[in-house]
Structures are given as C-alpha cells and as structure tokens.
Amino acid sequence: MSKFTVIDHPLIQHKLRILRDKNTSTKDFRELVNEIATLMAYEVSRDMQLEDVEIDTPVAHTTVKQLTGKKVAVVPILRAGLGMVDGVVKLIPAARIGHIGMYRDEKTLEPHEYFIKLPEDIEKREVIVVDPMLATGGSAKDAIAALKKRGARYIKLMVLVAAPEGVKAVQAADPDVDIFAAALDDHLNDKGYIVPGLGDAGDRLFGTK
Ligand SMILES: O=P(O)(O)OC[C@H]1O[C@H](OP(=O)(O)OP(=O)(O)O)[C@H](O)[C@@H]1O
Ligand SMILES: O=c1cc[nH]c(=O)[nH]1
Ligand SMILES: [Mg+2]
C-alpha cells in the first residue's frame, strides 16, 4: 500500500482556507495555488538522495552534501494541474515538464485523455504528477497509467484537496505511488464534487465560469 500524507503546515492551511472561500478572486486563487505547490514541493522532495562532496570554504576544507540521484519531471494534469507547475519549479528549477490533458465527463465522471507529451527520458526521472483535485481518482489513475505505459517508474502524486474515495482508488490501482495532499476532505457529492472542497479548480484558476 502506498503512503498517503497530508502536509498540514500552518502556512498551507491558512492559504488553503483563502483558496476555499468562494469570494476569492481568480488572481488570488492562481497565486495561492502556486504558493501552496511550492510549500508542498519542499515536503514531497524530502526523500531526494544526497551524496558527500568535498569543497573548500573560505575557511577550511570540508565535506558537504549535494543532490544526486534521479532527475525530476513535473507532470500537470490539464487544465487545473497547470496552476501548480510554476510553484514546484520554483524549488526544482531543473525539472522537465510533461503534460497530460484530461477532462472529466460531467455526467458519467469518467476521465477522457486528450493530450500527452512527456520528456523523452521519462523512465529515468522521478515524476511528480500535479493536480489540485483528487475526487473519484479516475483522472489521476488514468494519468498514472498513461505514464507507466510510457515507461515511468518512479511516480508521486501531489494534490491540494483529496477526497477519501480518490485516495482509496489510487492506492488500490497504484500501490507504488505515494500521494501527498494539503487536505483530506469529507466526501464527494452526487455531482462528483469534493465537499467542502473549493469548487471547480480549473474554472476558478482560469476564470472560465
Ligand atoms: O478525481 P476525478 O473524479 O477524476 O476528478 C478530478 C479531476 O477533475 C478536475 O479536472 P476537470 O475534468 O474539471 O478538467 P479541467 O482541469 O480542465 O477543469 C480536476 O482538476 C481533476 O483532474
Ligand atoms: O471538487 C472537484 C472535483 C473535481 N474537480 C474539481 O475541480 N473539483
Ligand atoms: Mg475542471
């Protein structure tokens, strides 16, 4: 079974409270999604490997740590995942970016893939899939399956708001994929929206409704 971690740092909780408010503007919503993504990336990257290297400071010769190991690819699930990319890249500037386009049919709640473009060496990279919302889990599961089909092996999923249904579904389908969320909400309503949630993340990010 994969790990499910809620990163409930006070700064994240405070920013998420503003994000959830229906009166928050598109401009603020966009900024906050990126800010929370940056704070979460700090924790999501905690297990990155380090190696010892020797350097000279102005005062002495010493052994220090530097990053080694796998390079990173950030893969947003379009559209809403795009809102988190800059926030993650702020901390991991050398990351490559892949894109997976996915929309959820409003009636059936089934996900449909409409675009995919990944870094060529995706099989060697640690992949951080980003999407603000994990609802039924259908979109995340299909995105992960599309990545695995193309060779990706080291995958993490980072979301802002998760529903218990979505966490369970991804853990069952992908026991190798650790999930990180800023909050675990209560349930899904009959339209597949997370309750209390924050509404339609894509529409709020891009101002389309
Ligand atoms: O867990 P699920 O039940 O699959 O729902 C979650 C998905 O729904 C939203 O995308 P949406 O389909 O609204 O597309 P958008 O990002 O273009 O708005 C959200 O950003 C997730 O990708
Ligand atoms: O609550 C939800 C569920 C799916 N997608 C969203 O954007 N919000
Ligand atoms: Mg949407």
PDB file of C-alpha atoms and ligand atoms in Angstrom:
ATOM      1  CA  MET A   1       0.000   0.000   0.000  1.00  0.00           C
ATOM      2  CA  SER A   2       1.345   3.430  -0.909  1.00  0.00           C
ATOM      3  CA  LYS A   3       1.725   6.211   1.639  1.00  0.00           C
ATOM      4  CA  PHE A   4      -0.856   8.967   1.902  1.00  0.00           C
ATOM      5  CA  THR A   5       0.473  12.132   3.548  1.00  0.00           C
ATOM      6  CA  VAL A   6      -1.430  15.282   4.452  1.00  0.00           C
ATOM      7  CA  ILE A   7       1.028  18.185   4.563  1.00  0.00           C
ATOM      8  CA  ASP A   8      -0.804  20.302   7.095  1.00  0.00           C
ATOM      9  CA  HIS A   9       1.786  23.009   7.753  1.00  0.00           C
ATOM     10  CA  PRO A  10       0.100  26.136   9.240  1.00  0.00           C
ATOM     11  CA  LEU A  11       1.045  28.260   6.204  1.00  0.00           C
ATOM     12  CA  ILE A  12      -0.536  25.707   3.885  1.00  0.00           C
ATOM     13  CA  GLN A  13      -3.700  25.509   5.980  1.00  0.00           C
ATOM     14  CA  HIS A  14      -4.024  29.292   6.056  1.00  0.00           C
ATOM     15  CA  LYS A  15      -3.549  29.653   2.304  1.00  0.00           C
ATOM     16  CA  LEU A  16      -5.959  26.790   1.662  1.00  0.00           C
ATOM     17  CA  ARG A  17      -8.605  28.493   3.767  1.00  0.00           C
ATOM     18  CA  ILE A  18      -8.431  31.524   1.429  1.00  0.00           C
ATOM     19  CA  LEU A  19      -8.454  29.261  -1.629  1.00  0.00           C
ATOM     20  CA  ARG A  20     -11.651  27.536  -0.477  1.00  0.00           C
ATOM     21  CA  ASP A  21     -13.517  30.828   0.007  1.00  0.00           C
ATOM     22  CA  LYS A  22     -15.932  31.344  -2.884  1.00  0.00           C
ATOM     23  CA  ASN A  23     -15.242  35.105  -2.783  1.00  0.00           C
ATOM     24  CA  THR A  24     -11.512  34.717  -3.542  1.00  0.00           C
ATOM     25  CA  SER A  25     -10.617  36.324  -6.893  1.00  0.00           C
ATOM     26  CA  THR A  26      -9.120  34.482  -9.861  1.00  0.00           C
ATOM     27  CA  LYS A  27      -5.891  36.442  -9.389  1.00  0.00           C
ATOM     28  CA  ASP A  28      -5.548  35.456  -5.720  1.00  0.00           C
ATOM     29  CA  PHE A  29      -6.644  31.879  -6.436  1.00  0.00           C
ATOM     30  CA  ARG A  30      -3.895  31.494  -9.048  1.00  0.00           C
ATOM     31  CA  GLU A  31      -1.224  32.925  -6.776  1.00  0.00           C
ATOM     32  CA  LEU A  32      -2.271  30.791  -3.817  1.00  0.00           C
ATOM     33  CA  VAL A  33      -2.319  27.542  -5.806  1.00  0.00           C
ATOM     34  CA  ASN A  34       1.289  28.202  -6.814  1.00  0.00           C
ATOM     35  CA  GLU A  35       2.340  29.215  -3.307  1.00  0.00           C
ATOM     36  CA  ILE A  36       0.859  26.056  -1.788  1.00  0.00           C
ATOM     37  CA  ALA A  37       2.511  23.968  -4.513  1.00  0.00           C
ATOM     38  CA  THR A  38       5.893  25.461  -3.568  1.00  0.00           C
ATOM     39  CA  LEU A  39       5.378  24.703   0.121  1.00  0.00           C
ATOM     40  CA  MET A  40       4.239  21.158  -0.667  1.00  0.00           C
ATOM     41  CA  ALA A  41       7.168  20.536  -3.029  1.00  0.00           C
ATOM     42  CA  TYR A  42       9.507  21.127  -0.095  1.00  0.00           C
ATOM     43  CA  GLU A  43       7.981  18.131   1.692  1.00  0.00           C
ATOM     44  CA  VAL A  44       7.444  15.995  -1.409  1.00  0.00           C
ATOM     45  CA  SER A  45      11.168  16.272  -2.200  1.00  0.00           C
ATOM     46  CA  ARG A  46      12.250  15.325   1.327  1.00  0.00           C
ATOM     47  CA  ASP A  47      13.485  11.861   0.276  1.00  0.00           C
ATOM     48  CA  MET A  48      15.709  13.148  -2.547  1.00  0.00           C
ATOM     49  CA  GLN A  49      19.101  11.485  -2.442  1.00  0.00           C
ATOM     50  CA  LEU A  50      22.254  13.291  -1.350  1.00  0.00           C
ATOM     51  CA  GLU A  51      25.923  12.494  -1.795  1.00  0.00           C
ATOM     52  CA  ASP A  52      29.023  13.710   0.002  1.00  0.00           C
ATOM     53  CA  VAL A  53      31.350  16.065  -1.876  1.00  0.00           C
ATOM     54  CA  GLU A  54      34.490  17.811  -0.725  1.00  0.00           C
ATOM     55  CA  ILE A  55      34.783  21.573  -1.093  1.00  0.00           C
ATOM     56  CA  ASP A  56      36.853  24.454   0.193  1.00  0.00           C
ATOM     57  CA  THR A  57      35.024  27.166   2.075  1.00  0.00           C
ATOM     58  CA  PRO A  58      36.972  30.425   2.536  1.00  0.00           C
ATOM     59  CA  VAL A  59      37.984  28.983   5.925  1.00  0.00           C
ATOM     60  CA  ALA A  60      38.512  25.214   5.599  1.00  0.00           C
ATOM     61  CA  HIS A  61      38.369  22.075   3.517  1.00  0.00           C
ATOM     62  CA  THR A  62      35.149  20.199   4.347  1.00  0.00           C
ATOM     63  CA  THR A  63      32.684  17.544   3.277  1.00  0.00           C
ATOM     64  CA  VAL A  64      29.172  18.726   2.378  1.00  0.00           C
ATOM     65  CA  LYS A  65      26.033  17.310   0.771  1.00  0.00           C
ATOM     66  CA  GLN A  66      24.758  17.802  -2.747  1.00  0.00           C
ATOM     67  CA  LEU A  67      21.797  16.378  -4.609  1.00  0.00           C
ATOM     68  CA  THR A  68      22.390  13.242  -6.602  1.00  0.00           C
ATOM     69  CA  GLY A  69      20.141  10.555  -7.972  1.00  0.00           C
ATOM     70  CA  LYS A  70      17.150  10.874 -10.210  1.00  0.00           C
ATOM     71  CA  LYS A  71      16.228  13.996 -12.109  1.00  0.00           C
ATOM     72  CA  VAL A  72      12.684  15.254 -11.815  1.00  0.00           C
ATOM     73  CA  ALA A  73       9.775  15.638 -14.219  1.00  0.00           C
ATOM     74  CA  VAL A  74       6.722  17.592 -13.165  1.00  0.00           C
ATOM     75  CA  VAL A  75       3.587  16.421 -14.965  1.00  0.00           C
ATOM     76  CA  PRO A  76       0.418  18.512 -14.575  1.00  0.00           C
ATOM     77  CA  ILE A  77      -2.951  17.012 -15.411  1.00  0.00           C
ATOM     78  CA  LEU A  78      -4.513  19.708 -17.627  1.00  0.00           C
ATOM     79  CA  ARG A  79      -6.034  22.081 -17.150  1.00  0.00           C
ATOM     80  CA  ALA A  80      -6.052  22.646 -13.423  1.00  0.00           C
ATOM     81  CA  GLY A  81      -2.678  20.990 -12.768  1.00  0.00           C
ATOM     82  CA  LEU A  82      -1.012  23.754 -14.793  1.00  0.00           C
ATOM     83  CA  GLY A  83      -1.698  26.076 -11.883  1.00  0.00           C
ATOM     84  CA  MET A  84       0.774  24.157  -9.705  1.00  0.00           C
ATOM     85  CA  VAL A  85       3.712  23.868 -12.122  1.00  0.00           C
ATOM     86  CA  ASP A  86       5.433  27.212 -11.508  1.00  0.00           C
ATOM     87  CA  GLY A  87       5.164  26.661  -7.764  1.00  0.00           C
ATOM     88  CA  VAL A  88       7.031  23.339  -7.946  1.00  0.00           C
ATOM     89  CA  VAL A  89       9.582  24.558 -10.493  1.00  0.00           C
ATOM     90  CA  LYS A  90      10.473  27.414  -8.173  1.00  0.00           C
ATOM     91  CA  LEU A  91      12.038  24.799  -5.852  1.00  0.00           C
ATOM     92  CA  ILE A  92      13.212  22.349  -8.523  1.00  0.00           C
ATOM     93  CA  PRO A  93      14.254  24.657 -11.377  1.00  0.00           C
ATOM     94  CA  ALA A  94      15.942  21.965 -13.483  1.00  0.00           C
ATOM     95  CA  ALA A  95      12.774  19.840 -13.634  1.00  0.00           C
ATOM     96  CA  ARG A  96      11.437  18.928 -17.070  1.00  0.00           C
ATOM     97  CA  ILE A  97       7.724  19.387 -17.664  1.00  0.00           C
ATOM     98  CA  GLY A  98       5.356  16.833 -19.219  1.00  0.00           C
ATOM     99  CA  HIS A  99       1.658  17.426 -19.913  1.00  0.00           C
ATOM    100  CA  ILE A 100      -1.345  15.125 -19.734  1.00  0.00           C
ATOM    101  CA  GLY A 101      -4.663  16.562 -20.901  1.00  0.00           C
ATOM    102  CA  MET A 102      -7.639  15.023 -19.170  1.00  0.00           C
ATOM    103  CA  TYR A 103     -11.232  16.128 -18.732  1.00  0.00           C
ATOM    104  CA  ARG A 104     -13.916  14.506 -16.632  1.00  0.00           C
ATOM    105  CA  ASP A 105     -17.283  13.906 -18.275  1.00  0.00           C
ATOM    106  CA  GLU A 106     -19.702  15.933 -16.162  1.00  0.00           C
ATOM    107  CA  LYS A 107     -22.396  13.226 -16.241  1.00  0.00           C
ATOM    108  CA  THR A 108     -20.516   9.926 -16.077  1.00  0.00           C
ATOM    109  CA  LEU A 109     -17.499  11.383 -14.173  1.00  0.00           C
ATOM    110  CA  GLU A 110     -15.331   9.234 -16.469  1.00  0.00           C
ATOM    111  CA  PRO A 111     -11.964  10.814 -17.416  1.00  0.00           C
ATOM    112  CA  HIS A 112     -11.001  11.311 -21.076  1.00  0.00           C
ATOM    113  CA  GLU A 113      -7.412  11.814 -22.197  1.00  0.00           C
ATOM    114  CA  TYR A 114      -6.953  14.403 -24.969  1.00  0.00           C
ATOM    115  CA  PHE A 115      -3.243  15.225 -24.911  1.00  0.00           C
ATOM    116  CA  ILE A 116       0.048  13.756 -23.769  1.00  0.00           C
ATOM    117  CA  LYS A 117       3.605  14.962 -24.204  1.00  0.00           C
ATOM    118  CA  LEU A 118       6.361  13.784 -21.876  1.00  0.00           C
ATOM    119  CA  PRO A 119      10.139  14.236 -21.567  1.00  0.00           C
ATOM    120  CA  GLU A 120      11.901  11.564 -23.673  1.00  0.00           C
ATOM    121  CA  ASP A 121      13.750  10.109 -20.695  1.00  0.00           C
ATOM    122  CA  ILE A 122      10.652   9.829 -18.501  1.00  0.00           C
ATOM    123  CA  GLU A 123      11.612   6.273 -17.430  1.00  0.00           C
ATOM    124  CA  LYS A 124      14.714   7.618 -15.655  1.00  0.00           C
ATOM    125  CA  ARG A 125      13.047  10.526 -13.897  1.00  0.00           C
ATOM    126  CA  GLU A 126      11.221  10.900 -10.654  1.00  0.00           C
ATOM    127  CA  VAL A 127       7.793  12.046 -11.796  1.00  0.00           C
ATOM    128  CA  ILE A 128       5.655  14.389  -9.711  1.00  0.00           C
ATOM    129  CA  VAL A 129       2.097  14.378 -11.064  1.00  0.00           C
ATOM    130  CA  VAL A 130       0.270  17.544 -10.006  1.00  0.00           C
ATOM    131  CA  ASP A 131      -3.456  18.296  -9.954  1.00  0.00           C
ATOM    132  CA  PRO A 132      -5.309  20.408  -7.381  1.00  0.00           C
ATOM    133  CA  MET A 133      -8.213  17.952  -7.030  1.00  0.00           C
ATOM    134  CA  LEU A 134      -8.345  14.202  -6.363  1.00  0.00           C
ATOM    135  CA  ALA A 135     -12.066  13.419  -6.438  1.00  0.00           C
ATOM    136  CA  THR A 136     -13.120   9.959  -7.696  1.00  0.00           C
ATOM    137  CA  GLY A 137      -9.477   9.353  -8.604  1.00  0.00           C
ATOM    138  CA  GLY A 138     -10.346   8.483 -12.200  1.00  0.00           C
ATOM    139  CA  SER A 139      -8.242  11.249 -13.774  1.00  0.00           C
ATOM    140  CA  ALA A 140      -5.199  10.556 -11.583  1.00  0.00           C
ATOM    141  CA  LYS A 141      -5.405   6.788 -12.180  1.00  0.00           C
ATOM    142  CA  ASP A 142      -5.599   7.250 -15.962  1.00  0.00           C
ATOM    143  CA  ALA A 143      -2.766   9.790 -15.923  1.00  0.00           C
ATOM    144  CA  ILE A 144      -0.584   7.391 -13.918  1.00  0.00           C
ATOM    145  CA  ALA A 145      -1.473   4.520 -16.265  1.00  0.00           C
ATOM    146  CA  ALA A 146      -0.523   6.682 -19.275  1.00  0.00           C
ATOM    147  CA  LEU A 147       2.814   7.488 -17.619  1.00  0.00           C
ATOM    148  CA  LYS A 148       3.538   3.854 -16.756  1.00  0.00           C
ATOM    149  CA  LYS A 149       2.659   2.776 -20.317  1.00  0.00           C
ATOM    150  CA  ARG A 150       5.431   5.108 -21.494  1.00  0.00           C
ATOM    151  CA  GLY A 151       7.961   3.701 -19.038  1.00  0.00           C
ATOM    152  CA  ALA A 152       7.693   5.959 -15.988  1.00  0.00           C
ATOM    153  CA  ARG A 153       8.587   4.013 -12.839  1.00  0.00           C
ATOM    154  CA  TYR A 154       9.057   6.475 -10.013  1.00  0.00           C
ATOM    155  CA  ILE A 155       5.829   8.401  -9.608  1.00  0.00           C
ATOM    156  CA  LYS A 156       4.412  10.603  -6.841  1.00  0.00           C
ATOM    157  CA  LEU A 157       1.017  12.285  -6.873  1.00  0.00           C
ATOM    158  CA  MET A 158       0.646  15.763  -5.358  1.00  0.00           C
ATOM    159  CA  VAL A 159      -2.819  17.284  -4.947  1.00  0.00           C
ATOM    160  CA  LEU A 160      -4.255  20.142  -2.935  1.00  0.00           C
ATOM    161  CA  VAL A 161      -7.605  18.666  -1.885  1.00  0.00           C
ATOM    162  CA  ALA A 162      -8.259  14.926  -1.771  1.00  0.00           C
ATOM    163  CA  ALA A 163     -11.490  13.011  -1.234  1.00  0.00           C
ATOM    164  CA  PRO A 164     -11.285   9.680   0.641  1.00  0.00           C
ATOM    165  CA  GLU A 165     -12.793   7.974  -2.431  1.00  0.00           C
ATOM    166  CA  GLY A 166      -9.962   9.207  -4.673  1.00  0.00           C
ATOM    167  CA  VAL A 167      -7.199   8.272  -2.241  1.00  0.00           C
ATOM    168  CA  LYS A 168      -8.616   4.760  -1.927  1.00  0.00           C
ATOM    169  CA  ALA A 169      -8.969   4.356  -5.696  1.00  0.00           C
ATOM    170  CA  VAL A 170      -5.391   5.461  -6.477  1.00  0.00           C
ATOM    171  CA  GLN A 171      -3.924   3.387  -3.643  1.00  0.00           C
ATOM    172  CA  ALA A 172      -5.754   0.305  -4.934  1.00  0.00           C
ATOM    173  CA  ALA A 173      -4.694   0.818  -8.557  1.00  0.00           C
ATOM    174  CA  ASP A 174      -1.170   2.094  -7.893  1.00  0.00           C
ATOM    175  CA  PRO A 175       0.253   0.793  -4.607  1.00  0.00           C
ATOM    176  CA  ASP A 176       3.676   2.094  -5.701  1.00  0.00           C
ATOM    177  CA  VAL A 177       2.581   5.747  -5.989  1.00  0.00           C
ATOM    178  CA  ASP A 178       2.797   7.849  -2.822  1.00  0.00           C
ATOM    179  CA  ILE A 179       0.130  10.544  -2.529  1.00  0.00           C
ATOM    180  CA  PHE A 180       0.591  13.970  -0.933  1.00  0.00           C
ATOM    181  CA  ALA A 181      -2.301  16.342  -0.213  1.00  0.00           C
ATOM    182  CA  ALA A 182      -2.768  19.664   1.551  1.00  0.00           C
ATOM    183  CA  ALA A 183      -6.117  18.434   2.908  1.00  0.00           C
ATOM    184  CA  LEU A 184      -8.269  15.322   3.118  1.00  0.00           C
ATOM    185  CA  ASP A 185     -11.894  16.400   2.788  1.00  0.00           C
ATOM    186  CA  ASP A 186     -15.087  14.663   3.818  1.00  0.00           C
ATOM    187  CA  HIS A 187     -16.779  13.139   0.780  1.00  0.00           C
ATOM    188  CA  LEU A 188     -17.957  13.587  -2.827  1.00  0.00           C
ATOM    189  CA  ASN A 189     -21.403  14.989  -3.575  1.00  0.00           C
ATOM    190  CA  ASP A 190     -23.755  13.483  -6.169  1.00  0.00           C
ATOM    191  CA  LYS A 191     -22.078  15.576  -8.904  1.00  0.00           C
ATOM    192  CA  GLY A 192     -18.647  14.239  -8.007  1.00  0.00           C
ATOM    193  CA  TYR A 193     -17.501  17.477  -6.360  1.00  0.00           C
ATOM    194  CA  ILE A 194     -15.362  17.327  -3.240  1.00  0.00           C
ATOM    195  CA  VAL A 195     -17.181  18.504  -0.083  1.00  0.00           C
ATOM    196  CA  PRO A 196     -16.372  21.023   1.287  1.00  0.00           C
ATOM    197  CA  GLY A 197     -13.684  21.322  -1.432  1.00  0.00           C
ATOM    198  CA  LEU A 198     -13.103  24.531  -3.345  1.00  0.00           C
ATOM    199  CA  GLY A 199     -15.349  24.100  -6.378  1.00  0.00           C
ATOM    200  CA  ASP A 200     -14.077  23.540  -9.910  1.00  0.00           C
ATOM    201  CA  ALA A 201     -10.350  24.199  -9.678  1.00  0.00           C
ATOM    202  CA  GLY A 202      -9.874  24.635 -13.439  1.00  0.00           C
ATOM    203  CA  ASP A 203     -12.684  27.155 -13.775  1.00  0.00           C
ATOM    204  CA  ARG A 204     -11.526  29.101 -10.730  1.00  0.00           C
ATOM    205  CA  LEU A 205      -7.901  29.158 -11.950  1.00  0.00           C
ATOM    206  CA  PHE A 206      -8.662  30.241 -15.459  1.00  0.00           C
ATOM    207  CA  GLY A 207     -11.830  32.251 -14.832  1.00  0.00           C
ATOM    208  CA  THR A 208     -13.875  30.208 -17.277  1.00  0.00           C
ATOM    209  CA  LYS A 209     -17.150  30.295 -15.311  1.00  0.00           C
TER     210      LYS A 209
HETATM  211  O1  LIG B   1     -10.710  12.520  -9.483  1.00  0.00           O
HETATM  212  P1  LIG B   1     -11.635  12.836 -10.588  1.00  0.00           P
HETATM  213  O2  LIG B   1     -13.053  12.444 -10.294  1.00  0.00           O
HETATM  214  O3  LIG B   1     -11.180  12.328 -11.924  1.00  0.00           O
HETATM  215  O4  LIG B   1     -11.722  14.434 -10.667  1.00  0.00           O
HETATM  216  C1  LIG B   1     -10.612  15.243 -10.576  1.00  0.00           C
HETATM  217  C2  LIG B   1     -10.307  15.911 -11.892  1.00  0.00           C
HETATM  218  O5  LIG B   1     -11.333  16.864 -12.221  1.00  0.00           O
HETATM  219  C3  LIG B   1     -10.744  18.133 -12.470  1.00  0.00           C
HETATM  220  O6  LIG B   1     -10.442  18.312 -13.796  1.00  0.00           O
HETATM  221  P2  LIG B   1     -11.571  18.629 -14.893  1.00  0.00           P
HETATM  222  O7  LIG B   1     -12.072  17.374 -15.516  1.00  0.00           O
HETATM  223  O8  LIG B   1     -12.596  19.545 -14.317  1.00  0.00           O
HETATM  224  O9  LIG B   1     -10.752  19.357 -16.021  1.00  0.00           O
HETATM  225  P3  LIG B   1     -10.128  20.841 -16.006  1.00  0.00           P
HETATM  226  O10 LIG B   1      -8.871  20.753 -15.180  1.00  0.00           O
HETATM  227  O11 LIG B   1      -9.873  21.123 -17.430  1.00  0.00           O
HETATM  228  O12 LIG B   1     -11.135  21.766 -15.404  1.00  0.00           O
HETATM  229  C4  LIG B   1      -9.501  18.093 -11.612  1.00  0.00           C
HETATM  230  O13 LIG B   1      -8.566  19.066 -11.961  1.00  0.00           O
HETATM  231  C5  LIG B   1      -9.019  16.691 -11.785  1.00  0.00           C
HETATM  232  O14 LIG B   1      -8.228  16.495 -12.928  1.00  0.00           O
HETATM  233  O1  LIG B   2     -14.491  19.188  -6.430  1.00  0.00           O
HETATM  234  C1  LIG B   2     -13.969  18.970  -7.539  1.00  0.00           C
HETATM  235  C2  LIG B   2     -13.978  17.696  -8.139  1.00  0.00           C
HETATM  236  C3  LIG B   2     -13.369  17.526  -9.353  1.00  0.00           C
HETATM  237  N1  LIG B   2     -12.786  18.580  -9.959  1.00  0.00           N
HETATM  238  C4  LIG B   2     -12.774  19.823  -9.396  1.00  0.00           C
HETATM  239  O2  LIG B   2     -12.225  20.766  -9.983  1.00  0.00           O
HETATM  240  N2  LIG B   2     -13.367  19.977  -8.208  1.00  0.00           N
HETATM  241 MG    MG B   3     -12.496  21.459 -14.099  1.00  0.00          MG
END
